[in-house]
């Protein structure tokens, strides 16, 4: 239990990956973590596009501004908001994928697709589907470390009790 809690607290965005594919077992475990995420009214108004082809990863990276992790990843999973879907649900699925990945030794980094219209076209989505966020995955490179600008605001600054 204490270990589980520490794993949650120590989850960080990792942007340097080994140049090798994820095993099918590991990739499937990550996808399953997304699929089993709870959603508003259990509607599951989402889908997940798993990109592993190197050329496709480079193309996908053009849809956002800070996407080097996508180019370097073994797999990047795009969270697609289906009609009626909620960002909150997609955020939960992303976090579950990241935590599940960590549990099996896979590093990850959330990614913003700053040009979702381009992402929609690139992925072949319909006008009703939205692709604004993704998560890049890979086995951590030997020198992989969290960004130096990490850390968090002090508790006093961000936590209030009973009223603002
Ligand atoms: C919604 C969201 C979008 C993000 N987009 C990107 C991105 O496009 N590129 C990137 O390198 N990191 C991205 N990140 C990762 C953040 O930079 C990272 O979570 C933050 O710096 C804290 O990092 P740490 O948990 O390693 O301390 C994103 C994170 C979130 C939550």
PDB file of C-alpha atoms and ligand atoms in Angstrom:
ATOM      1  CA  UNK A   1       0.000   0.000   0.000  1.00  0.00           C
ATOM      2  CA  UNK A   2       2.776   2.428   0.951  1.00  0.00           C
ATOM      3  CA  UNK A   3       4.620   1.418  -2.230  1.00  0.00           C
ATOM      4  CA  UNK A   4       1.547   2.040  -4.344  1.00  0.00           C
ATOM      5  CA  UNK A   5       1.199   5.520  -2.850  1.00  0.00           C
ATOM      6  CA  UNK A   6       4.881   6.291  -3.478  1.00  0.00           C
ATOM      7  CA  UNK A   7       4.529   5.179  -7.101  1.00  0.00           C
ATOM      8  CA  UNK A   8       1.727   7.707  -7.549  1.00  0.00           C
ATOM      9  CA  UNK A   9       3.669  10.539  -5.926  1.00  0.00           C
ATOM     10  CA  UNK A  10       6.820   9.828  -7.884  1.00  0.00           C
ATOM     11  CA  UNK A  11       5.220   9.666 -11.343  1.00  0.00           C
ATOM     12  CA  UNK A  12       7.077  12.141 -13.604  1.00  0.00           C
ATOM     13  CA  UNK A  13       7.082  13.027 -17.261  1.00  0.00           C
ATOM     14  CA  UNK A  14      10.034  11.212 -18.846  1.00  0.00           C
ATOM     15  CA  UNK A  15      11.111  12.293 -22.327  1.00  0.00           C
ATOM     16  CA  UNK A  16      14.100  10.073 -23.163  1.00  0.00           C
ATOM     17  CA  UNK A  17      13.422   6.536 -24.305  1.00  0.00           C
ATOM     18  CA  UNK A  18      15.321   3.507 -25.489  1.00  0.00           C
ATOM     19  CA  UNK A  19      15.209   2.977 -29.239  1.00  0.00           C
ATOM     20  CA  UNK A  20      13.210  -0.249 -29.160  1.00  0.00           C
ATOM     21  CA  UNK A  21       9.536  -1.099 -29.451  1.00  0.00           C
ATOM     22  CA  UNK A  22       7.324  -1.875 -26.496  1.00  0.00           C
ATOM     23  CA  UNK A  23       6.473  -5.537 -26.140  1.00  0.00           C
ATOM     24  CA  UNK A  24       2.947  -6.430 -27.261  1.00  0.00           C
ATOM     25  CA  UNK A  25       2.203  -7.424 -23.672  1.00  0.00           C
ATOM     26  CA  UNK A  26       3.264  -4.049 -22.283  1.00  0.00           C
ATOM     27  CA  UNK A  27       1.488  -2.035 -24.972  1.00  0.00           C
ATOM     28  CA  UNK A  28      -1.689  -4.024 -24.423  1.00  0.00           C
ATOM     29  CA  UNK A  29      -1.440  -3.535 -20.650  1.00  0.00           C
ATOM     30  CA  UNK A  30      -1.296   0.239 -21.164  1.00  0.00           C
ATOM     31  CA  UNK A  31      -4.261   0.229 -23.546  1.00  0.00           C
ATOM     32  CA  UNK A  32      -6.243  -1.877 -21.085  1.00  0.00           C
ATOM     33  CA  UNK A  33      -5.558   0.659 -18.343  1.00  0.00           C
ATOM     34  CA  UNK A  34      -7.154   3.304 -20.557  1.00  0.00           C
ATOM     35  CA  UNK A  35     -10.104   1.142 -21.535  1.00  0.00           C
ATOM     36  CA  UNK A  36     -10.920   0.306 -17.911  1.00  0.00           C
ATOM     37  CA  UNK A  37     -10.830   3.899 -16.707  1.00  0.00           C
ATOM     38  CA  UNK A  38     -14.088   5.096 -15.197  1.00  0.00           C
ATOM     39  CA  UNK A  39     -15.896   7.798 -17.144  1.00  0.00           C
ATOM     40  CA  UNK A  40     -18.838  10.109 -16.644  1.00  0.00           C
ATOM     41  CA  UNK A  41     -21.993   7.955 -16.574  1.00  0.00           C
ATOM     42  CA  UNK A  42     -19.741   5.157 -17.834  1.00  0.00           C
ATOM     43  CA  UNK A  43     -20.304   6.485 -21.349  1.00  0.00           C
ATOM     44  CA  UNK A  44     -16.733   5.831 -22.477  1.00  0.00           C
ATOM     45  CA  UNK A  45     -17.019   8.481 -25.161  1.00  0.00           C
ATOM     46  CA  UNK A  46     -13.416   8.063 -26.167  1.00  0.00           C
ATOM     47  CA  UNK A  47     -11.166   6.073 -28.416  1.00  0.00           C
ATOM     48  CA  UNK A  48      -7.423   5.560 -28.432  1.00  0.00           C
ATOM     49  CA  UNK A  49      -5.203   5.655 -31.497  1.00  0.00           C
ATOM     50  CA  UNK A  50      -1.969   3.764 -30.918  1.00  0.00           C
ATOM     51  CA  UNK A  51       0.827   5.044 -33.163  1.00  0.00           C
ATOM     52  CA  UNK A  52       4.027   2.982 -33.362  1.00  0.00           C
ATOM     53  CA  UNK A  53       5.262   3.437 -36.929  1.00  0.00           C
ATOM     54  CA  UNK A  54       8.311   5.758 -36.878  1.00  0.00           C
ATOM     55  CA  UNK A  55       7.212   7.812 -39.885  1.00  0.00           C
ATOM     56  CA  UNK A  56       3.717   8.162 -38.420  1.00  0.00           C
ATOM     57  CA  UNK A  57       5.190   9.272 -35.085  1.00  0.00           C
ATOM     58  CA  UNK A  58       7.164  11.979 -36.879  1.00  0.00           C
ATOM     59  CA  UNK A  59       4.043  13.078 -38.732  1.00  0.00           C
ATOM     60  CA  UNK A  60       1.972  13.167 -35.565  1.00  0.00           C
ATOM     61  CA  UNK A  61       4.663  15.269 -33.877  1.00  0.00           C
ATOM     62  CA  UNK A  62       4.039  18.013 -36.447  1.00  0.00           C
ATOM     63  CA  UNK A  63       0.593  18.548 -34.891  1.00  0.00           C
ATOM     64  CA  UNK A  64       2.063  19.967 -31.653  1.00  0.00           C
ATOM     65  CA  UNK A  65       4.809  22.329 -30.543  1.00  0.00           C
ATOM     66  CA  UNK A  66       6.661  20.376 -27.824  1.00  0.00           C
ATOM     67  CA  UNK A  67       6.523  16.942 -29.320  1.00  0.00           C
ATOM     68  CA  UNK A  68      10.082  15.623 -29.441  1.00  0.00           C
ATOM     69  CA  UNK A  69       8.991  12.864 -27.014  1.00  0.00           C
ATOM     70  CA  UNK A  70       6.538  11.695 -29.691  1.00  0.00           C
ATOM     71  CA  UNK A  71       9.309  11.431 -32.292  1.00  0.00           C
ATOM     72  CA  UNK A  72      11.468   9.500 -29.826  1.00  0.00           C
ATOM     73  CA  UNK A  73       8.740   7.325 -28.356  1.00  0.00           C
ATOM     74  CA  UNK A  74       8.169   3.635 -28.955  1.00  0.00           C
ATOM     75  CA  UNK A  75       4.440   4.324 -29.021  1.00  0.00           C
ATOM     76  CA  UNK A  76       2.281   7.389 -28.668  1.00  0.00           C
ATOM     77  CA  UNK A  77      -1.366   6.966 -27.822  1.00  0.00           C
ATOM     78  CA  UNK A  78      -3.740   9.717 -28.921  1.00  0.00           C
ATOM     79  CA  UNK A  79      -6.791  10.228 -26.734  1.00  0.00           C
ATOM     80  CA  UNK A  80      -9.721  10.874 -29.025  1.00  0.00           C
ATOM     81  CA  UNK A  81     -12.732  12.666 -27.560  1.00  0.00           C
ATOM     82  CA  UNK A  82     -15.801  11.171 -29.187  1.00  0.00           C
ATOM     83  CA  UNK A  83     -19.040  13.179 -29.444  1.00  0.00           C
ATOM     84  CA  UNK A  84     -20.391  13.838 -25.923  1.00  0.00           C
ATOM     85  CA  UNK A  85     -17.025  13.072 -24.350  1.00  0.00           C
ATOM     86  CA  UNK A  86     -15.444  14.990 -21.479  1.00  0.00           C
ATOM     87  CA  UNK A  87     -11.896  16.265 -21.022  1.00  0.00           C
ATOM     88  CA  UNK A  88     -12.024  15.106 -17.396  1.00  0.00           C
ATOM     89  CA  UNK A  89     -12.542  11.523 -18.563  1.00  0.00           C
ATOM     90  CA  UNK A  90      -9.697  11.743 -21.046  1.00  0.00           C
ATOM     91  CA  UNK A  91      -7.437  13.116 -18.319  1.00  0.00           C
ATOM     92  CA  UNK A  92      -8.266  10.184 -16.106  1.00  0.00           C
ATOM     93  CA  UNK A  93      -7.522   7.721 -18.914  1.00  0.00           C
ATOM     94  CA  UNK A  94      -4.206   9.448 -19.623  1.00  0.00           C
ATOM     95  CA  UNK A  95      -3.162   9.310 -15.985  1.00  0.00           C
ATOM     96  CA  UNK A  96      -4.192   5.662 -15.676  1.00  0.00           C
ATOM     97  CA  UNK A  97      -2.111   4.803 -18.726  1.00  0.00           C
ATOM     98  CA  UNK A  98       0.890   6.638 -17.267  1.00  0.00           C
ATOM     99  CA  UNK A  99       0.584   4.923 -13.898  1.00  0.00           C
ATOM    100  CA  UNK A 100       0.052   1.503 -15.459  1.00  0.00           C
ATOM    101  CA  UNK A 101       3.068   2.101 -17.685  1.00  0.00           C
ATOM    102  CA  UNK A 102       5.201   3.011 -14.680  1.00  0.00           C
ATOM    103  CA  UNK A 103       4.120  -0.178 -12.927  1.00  0.00           C
ATOM    104  CA  UNK A 104       5.592  -2.244 -15.771  1.00  0.00           C
ATOM    105  CA  UNK A 105       8.756  -0.201 -16.284  1.00  0.00           C
ATOM    106  CA  UNK A 106       7.571   2.025 -19.137  1.00  0.00           C
ATOM    107  CA  UNK A 107       8.191   5.784 -19.041  1.00  0.00           C
ATOM    108  CA  UNK A 108       5.729   8.320 -20.421  1.00  0.00           C
ATOM    109  CA  UNK A 109       5.061  11.978 -21.158  1.00  0.00           C
ATOM    110  CA  UNK A 110       1.749  13.771 -21.733  1.00  0.00           C
ATOM    111  CA  UNK A 111       1.620  15.603 -25.056  1.00  0.00           C
ATOM    112  CA  UNK A 112      -0.455  18.508 -26.337  1.00  0.00           C
ATOM    113  CA  UNK A 113      -1.459  18.497 -29.986  1.00  0.00           C
ATOM    114  CA  UNK A 114      -1.678  22.273 -30.370  1.00  0.00           C
ATOM    115  CA  UNK A 115      -3.186  21.912 -33.842  1.00  0.00           C
ATOM    116  CA  UNK A 116      -6.035  19.443 -33.297  1.00  0.00           C
ATOM    117  CA  UNK A 117      -7.483  20.110 -36.740  1.00  0.00           C
ATOM    118  CA  UNK A 118      -4.221  18.887 -38.250  1.00  0.00           C
ATOM    119  CA  UNK A 119      -4.216  15.916 -35.893  1.00  0.00           C
ATOM    120  CA  UNK A 120      -7.763  15.075 -36.940  1.00  0.00           C
ATOM    121  CA  UNK A 121      -6.796  15.064 -40.580  1.00  0.00           C
ATOM    122  CA  UNK A 122      -3.550  13.208 -39.970  1.00  0.00           C
ATOM    123  CA  UNK A 123      -5.297  10.431 -38.054  1.00  0.00           C
ATOM    124  CA  UNK A 124      -8.282  10.247 -40.398  1.00  0.00           C
ATOM    125  CA  UNK A 125     -10.828  11.246 -37.772  1.00  0.00           C
ATOM    126  CA  UNK A 126     -14.248  12.704 -38.499  1.00  0.00           C
ATOM    127  CA  UNK A 127     -15.258  16.313 -37.843  1.00  0.00           C
ATOM    128  CA  UNK A 128     -17.049  15.217 -34.637  1.00  0.00           C
ATOM    129  CA  UNK A 129     -13.950  13.642 -33.136  1.00  0.00           C
ATOM    130  CA  UNK A 130     -11.294  15.682 -31.328  1.00  0.00           C
ATOM    131  CA  UNK A 131      -7.633  14.803 -30.819  1.00  0.00           C
ATOM    132  CA  UNK A 132      -5.960  17.387 -28.600  1.00  0.00           C
ATOM    133  CA  UNK A 133      -3.925  15.232 -26.215  1.00  0.00           C
ATOM    134  CA  UNK A 134      -1.694  12.194 -26.395  1.00  0.00           C
ATOM    135  CA  UNK A 135       0.771  10.313 -24.221  1.00  0.00           C
ATOM    136  CA  UNK A 136       4.206   9.232 -25.443  1.00  0.00           C
ATOM    137  CA  UNK A 137       5.619   5.938 -24.109  1.00  0.00           C
ATOM    138  CA  UNK A 138       8.929   4.113 -24.168  1.00  0.00           C
ATOM    139  CA  UNK A 139      11.338   2.170 -22.046  1.00  0.00           C
ATOM    140  CA  UNK A 140      13.321   4.821 -20.171  1.00  0.00           C
ATOM    141  CA  UNK A 141      16.748   5.638 -21.614  1.00  0.00           C
ATOM    142  CA  UNK A 142      19.656   4.978 -19.206  1.00  0.00           C
ATOM    143  CA  UNK A 143      20.085   8.740 -18.763  1.00  0.00           C
ATOM    144  CA  UNK A 144      16.355   9.443 -18.485  1.00  0.00           C
ATOM    145  CA  UNK A 145      15.479  11.935 -15.761  1.00  0.00           C
ATOM    146  CA  UNK A 146      12.576  14.251 -15.007  1.00  0.00           C
ATOM    147  CA  UNK A 147      12.891  17.845 -16.239  1.00  0.00           C
ATOM    148  CA  UNK A 148      14.803  20.189 -13.944  1.00  0.00           C
ATOM    149  CA  UNK A 149      11.879  22.612 -13.838  1.00  0.00           C
ATOM    150  CA  UNK A 150       9.844  20.015 -11.946  1.00  0.00           C
ATOM    151  CA  UNK A 151       8.767  20.348  -8.326  1.00  0.00           C
ATOM    152  CA  UNK A 152       5.428  21.539  -7.049  1.00  0.00           C
ATOM    153  CA  UNK A 153       3.902  24.657  -5.464  1.00  0.00           C
ATOM    154  CA  UNK A 154       3.807  24.576  -1.667  1.00  0.00           C
ATOM    155  CA  UNK A 155       0.743  23.039  -0.080  1.00  0.00           C
ATOM    156  CA  UNK A 156      -0.218  26.362   1.569  1.00  0.00           C
ATOM    157  CA  UNK A 157      -0.478  27.951  -1.836  1.00  0.00           C
ATOM    158  CA  UNK A 158      -2.768  25.450  -3.512  1.00  0.00           C
ATOM    159  CA  UNK A 159      -4.838  23.715  -0.820  1.00  0.00           C
ATOM    160  CA  UNK A 160      -7.791  25.288   0.989  1.00  0.00           C
ATOM    161  CA  UNK A 161     -10.119  23.696   3.528  1.00  0.00           C
ATOM    162  CA  UNK A 162     -13.873  24.267   3.668  1.00  0.00           C
ATOM    163  CA  UNK A 163     -13.702  27.561   1.766  1.00  0.00           C
ATOM    164  CA  UNK A 164     -11.457  29.404  -0.669  1.00  0.00           C
TER     165      UNK A 164
HETATM  166  C1  LIG B   1      -2.287  18.561 -20.268  1.00  0.00           C
HETATM  167  C2  LIG B   1      -0.794  18.391 -20.358  1.00  0.00           C
HETATM  168  C3  LIG B   1      -0.152  18.638 -21.556  1.00  0.00           C
HETATM  169  C4  LIG B   1       1.228  18.472 -21.664  1.00  0.00           C
HETATM  170  N1  LIG B   1       1.847  18.676 -22.874  1.00  0.00           N
HETATM  171  C5  LIG B   1       3.182  18.442 -22.986  1.00  0.00           C
HETATM  172  C6  LIG B   1       3.829  18.564 -24.258  1.00  0.00           C
HETATM  173  O1  LIG B   1       3.206  18.892 -25.274  1.00  0.00           O
HETATM  174  N2  LIG B   1       5.146  18.288 -24.328  1.00  0.00           N
HETATM  175  C7  LIG B   1       5.884  17.911 -23.222  1.00  0.00           C
HETATM  176  O2  LIG B   1       7.081  17.677 -23.351  1.00  0.00           O
HETATM  177  N3  LIG B   1       5.288  17.808 -21.990  1.00  0.00           N
HETATM  178  C8  LIG B   1       3.968  18.057 -21.861  1.00  0.00           C
HETATM  179  N4  LIG B   1       3.347  17.900 -20.645  1.00  0.00           N
HETATM  180  C9  LIG B   1       4.135  17.462 -19.475  1.00  0.00           C
HETATM  181  C10 LIG B   1       4.327  18.587 -18.456  1.00  0.00           C
HETATM  182  O3  LIG B   1       5.310  19.463 -18.935  1.00  0.00           O
HETATM  183  C11 LIG B   1       4.684  17.940 -17.125  1.00  0.00           C
HETATM  184  O4  LIG B   1       3.563  17.222 -16.669  1.00  0.00           O
HETATM  185  C12 LIG B   1       5.050  18.980 -16.067  1.00  0.00           C
HETATM  186  O5  LIG B   1       6.164  19.740 -16.477  1.00  0.00           O
HETATM  187  C13 LIG B   1       5.370  18.305 -14.742  1.00  0.00           C
HETATM  188  O6  LIG B   1       6.421  17.392 -14.967  1.00  0.00           O
HETATM  189  P1  LIG B   1       6.862  16.357 -13.848  1.00  0.00           P
HETATM  190  O7  LIG B   1       5.638  15.597 -13.451  1.00  0.00           O
HETATM  191  O8  LIG B   1       7.901  15.518 -14.512  1.00  0.00           O
HETATM  192  O9  LIG B   1       7.396  17.150 -12.689  1.00  0.00           O
HETATM  193  C14 LIG B   1       1.977  18.078 -20.525  1.00  0.00           C
HETATM  194  C15 LIG B   1       1.299  17.817 -19.320  1.00  0.00           C
HETATM  195  C16 LIG B   1      -0.057  17.962 -19.249  1.00  0.00           C
HETATM  196  C17 LIG B   1      -0.735  17.640 -17.928  1.00  0.00           C
END
